[in-house]
Amino acid sequence: MEFTRKITVNAPAEQVWAVFAHGFDDAHKWMASVPNSYGKENGTRFDGASSAGRVCQLQPDPSGLKASEQFLAYDESAKRCTVRIDFVDTPRVFPVRYNTVEFSVVDDAEGGSITTWGFSSKIKPWAFPMWPVIRLGAARFVTQIGEELAHYVETGSPHPRKVAASDGAEPRESA
């Protein structure tokens, strides 16, 4: 399952890259679906990257579902990276093996930038009949993440979805 989303951001590519790549470990600051995130040296640490990867808690309970993400490729000068997303502490019937996101950001002619999110997912064989539903959910999710990133970069504040998802508690540091 593969698709691409492009999202315009009213800020230069350098600002977007600073949040997405240099602040990679801090996804919990702007992603509505992530109550907490932290850096993890779970792969290759590329020049310019803040870490080799991160863990995103996808539930408030630290023992719940998590996304363990690692850079597969990282190009600081081109503002482009590839991230593999493996899921940890999943329910037995979780349909996804792993996801891959190829992210890039370039300046546009109006002083803003365009982010490109190339998404692919490897699902478990038993989940193939559910593929259309999984694809729709993934496409919606990637679009929302792009919107949340754009809002955070443009305003310096979390998207209203993040504010609504937050209970006001500060994320805990984990290792």
Short mmCIF file of C-alpha atoms in Angstrom, two decimals:
data_model
loop_
_atom_site.label_atom_id
_atom_site.label_comp_id
_atom_site.label_asym_id
_atom_site.label_seq_id
_atom_site.Cartn_x
_atom_site.Cartn_y
_atom_site.Cartn_z
CA MET A 1 0.00 0.00 0.00
CA GLU A 2 1.57 3.27 -1.11
CA PHE A 3 0.45 6.86 -1.56
CA THR A 4 1.87 10.39 -1.51
CA ARG A 5 0.55 13.54 0.13
CA LYS A 6 1.78 17.09 -0.48
CA ILE A 7 1.02 19.79 2.05
CA THR A 8 1.82 23.49 1.71
CA VAL A 9 3.28 25.25 4.74
CA ASN A 10 3.33 29.04 5.09
CA ALA A 11 6.91 29.03 6.33
CA PRO A 12 10.31 28.42 4.72
CA ALA A 13 11.56 24.86 4.29
CA GLU A 14 14.33 25.52 6.82
CA GLN A 15 11.73 26.12 9.58
CA VAL A 16 9.78 22.98 8.67
CA TRP A 17 12.97 20.89 8.61
CA ALA A 18 13.99 22.31 12.00
CA VAL A 19 10.80 20.99 13.59
CA PHE A 20 10.45 17.71 11.69
CA ALA A 21 14.09 16.60 11.50
CA HIS A 22 16.09 18.52 14.10
CA GLY A 23 13.23 18.23 16.59
CA PHE A 24 12.47 14.63 15.58
CA ASP A 25 12.45 13.40 19.19
CA ASP A 26 9.82 15.99 20.15
CA ALA A 27 6.87 14.81 18.04
CA HIS A 28 4.70 14.93 21.17
CA LYS A 29 4.83 18.72 21.00
CA TRP A 30 2.83 18.89 17.78
CA MET A 31 1.38 15.46 16.85
CA ALA A 32 -2.14 14.95 18.20
CA SER A 33 -1.81 11.16 18.22
CA VAL A 34 1.38 11.18 20.32
CA PRO A 35 1.07 11.84 24.08
CA ASN A 36 4.83 11.39 24.54
CA SER A 37 7.93 10.84 22.41
CA TYR A 38 11.64 10.50 23.05
CA GLY A 39 14.85 9.83 21.16
CA LYS A 40 16.21 6.33 20.86
CA GLU A 41 19.49 5.17 19.38
CA ASN A 42 17.86 2.32 17.46
CA GLY A 43 19.73 2.55 14.18
CA THR A 44 22.19 4.65 12.24
CA ARG A 45 22.69 8.22 13.42
CA PHE A 46 23.14 10.29 10.28
CA ASP A 47 25.10 13.56 10.12
CA GLY A 48 22.79 16.41 11.09
CA ALA A 49 20.16 14.19 12.74
CA SER A 50 19.28 14.78 16.39
CA SER A 51 19.12 11.02 17.01
CA ALA A 52 19.01 7.69 15.19
CA GLY A 53 15.29 7.44 15.84
CA ARG A 54 12.50 7.96 18.30
CA VAL A 55 9.72 6.21 20.13
CA CYS A 56 6.23 7.68 19.95
CA GLN A 57 3.80 6.52 22.60
CA LEU A 58 0.44 6.21 20.88
CA GLN A 59 -1.50 5.82 24.13
CA PRO A 60 -1.24 7.70 27.43
CA ASP A 61 -0.15 4.49 29.20
CA PRO A 62 3.62 4.06 28.63
CA SER A 63 3.14 0.28 28.44
CA GLY A 64 0.64 0.66 25.57
CA LEU A 65 1.04 0.78 21.79
CA LYS A 66 4.16 2.57 20.54
CA ALA A 67 5.78 3.42 17.23
CA SER A 68 9.51 2.74 17.20
CA GLU A 69 10.90 4.87 14.39
CA GLN A 70 14.36 4.92 12.87
CA PHE A 71 16.01 6.85 10.09
CA LEU A 72 16.86 4.68 7.08
CA ALA A 73 18.16 7.66 5.11
CA TYR A 74 18.80 11.29 6.01
CA ASP A 75 20.02 14.10 3.76
CA GLU A 76 20.47 17.36 5.67
CA SER A 77 21.26 19.51 2.62
CA ALA A 78 18.32 18.21 0.56
CA LYS A 79 15.98 18.26 3.60
CA ARG A 80 14.89 14.71 2.90
CA CYS A 81 14.71 11.57 5.04
CA THR A 82 13.23 8.08 5.12
CA VAL A 83 11.79 6.75 8.37
CA ARG A 84 10.79 3.16 9.14
CA ILE A 85 8.00 2.81 11.69
CA ASP A 86 7.71 -0.46 13.59
CA PHE A 87 4.96 -0.98 16.13
CA VAL A 88 5.64 -2.22 19.65
CA ASP A 89 3.29 -3.60 22.30
CA THR A 90 0.59 -4.15 19.69
CA PRO A 91 -2.65 -6.03 20.19
CA ARG A 92 -2.58 -9.55 18.74
CA VAL A 93 -4.78 -8.54 15.81
CA PHE A 94 -2.76 -5.47 14.77
CA PRO A 95 -2.77 -5.57 10.92
CA VAL A 96 0.44 -3.65 10.11
CA ARG A 97 3.96 -5.13 9.98
CA TYR A 98 5.62 -1.73 9.50
CA ASN A 99 5.27 1.59 7.68
CA THR A 100 7.81 3.68 5.81
CA VAL A 101 7.61 7.44 5.27
CA GLU A 102 9.77 9.32 2.79
CA PHE A 103 9.59 12.95 3.90
CA SER A 104 10.96 15.97 2.08
CA VAL A 105 10.46 19.71 2.18
CA VAL A 106 11.31 22.33 -0.46
CA ASP A 107 10.78 26.07 -0.67
CA ASP A 108 8.02 27.29 -2.96
CA ALA A 109 7.88 30.52 -4.99
CA GLU A 110 5.69 32.36 -2.45
CA GLY A 111 8.12 32.15 0.49
CA GLY A 112 6.49 29.07 1.96
CA SER A 113 7.30 25.43 1.42
CA ILE A 114 5.84 22.15 0.25
CA THR A 115 6.16 18.97 2.27
CA THR A 116 5.94 15.61 0.53
CA TRP A 117 4.96 12.52 2.50
CA GLY A 118 5.55 9.28 0.59
CA PHE A 119 3.88 6.56 2.65
CA SER A 120 4.05 2.80 2.29
CA SER A 121 2.73 0.09 4.57
CA LYS A 122 3.45 -3.61 4.85
CA ILE A 123 0.41 -5.34 6.22
CA LYS A 124 0.06 -8.90 7.49
CA PRO A 125 -1.36 -11.42 4.99
CA TRP A 126 -4.56 -11.98 6.97
CA ALA A 127 -5.24 -8.20 6.75
CA PHE A 128 -5.29 -8.07 2.92
CA PRO A 129 -9.13 -8.15 2.75
CA MET A 130 -9.15 -5.06 5.01
CA TRP A 131 -6.66 -3.22 2.76
CA PRO A 132 -9.12 -0.57 1.46
CA VAL A 133 -10.14 0.42 4.98
CA ILE A 134 -6.53 0.43 6.22
CA ARG A 135 -5.47 2.59 3.26
CA LEU A 136 -8.24 5.13 3.88
CA GLY A 137 -7.30 5.36 7.55
CA ALA A 138 -3.59 5.72 6.78
CA ALA A 139 -4.21 8.41 4.15
CA ARG A 140 -6.35 10.39 6.57
CA PHE A 141 -3.77 9.97 9.34
CA VAL A 142 -0.85 11.16 7.17
CA THR A 143 -2.86 14.18 6.02
CA GLN A 144 -3.65 15.07 9.63
CA ILE A 145 0.00 14.77 10.68
CA GLY A 146 0.98 17.05 7.80
CA GLU A 147 -1.65 19.59 8.84
CA GLU A 148 -0.49 19.43 12.47
CA LEU A 149 3.14 19.98 11.45
CA ALA A 150 2.16 22.93 9.23
CA HIS A 151 0.10 24.53 12.00
CA TYR A 152 2.88 24.11 14.56
CA VAL A 153 5.54 25.58 12.25
CA GLU A 154 3.32 28.47 11.12
CA THR A 155 2.01 29.49 14.55
CA GLY A 156 4.41 28.05 17.12
CA SER A 157 1.40 26.45 18.83
CA PRO A 158 -0.05 22.95 18.61
CA HIS A 159 -2.92 22.26 16.23
CA PRO A 160 -6.40 22.30 17.86
CA ARG A 161 -6.49 18.47 17.49
CA LYS A 162 -3.38 18.25 19.68
CA VAL A 163 -4.85 20.65 22.23
CA ALA A 164 -8.08 18.60 22.33
CA ALA A 165 -6.13 15.33 22.68
CA SER A 166 -3.96 16.66 25.49
CA ASP A 167 -5.02 16.39 29.11
CA GLY A 168 -2.59 19.15 30.07
CA ALA A 169 -0.08 16.74 31.60
CA GLU A 170 3.56 17.14 30.69
CA PRO A 171 5.04 14.10 28.95
CA ARG A 172 7.28 11.89 31.03
CA GLU A 173 10.88 11.26 30.07
CA SER A 174 11.47 7.65 29.08
CA ALA A 175 14.45 5.70 27.87
#
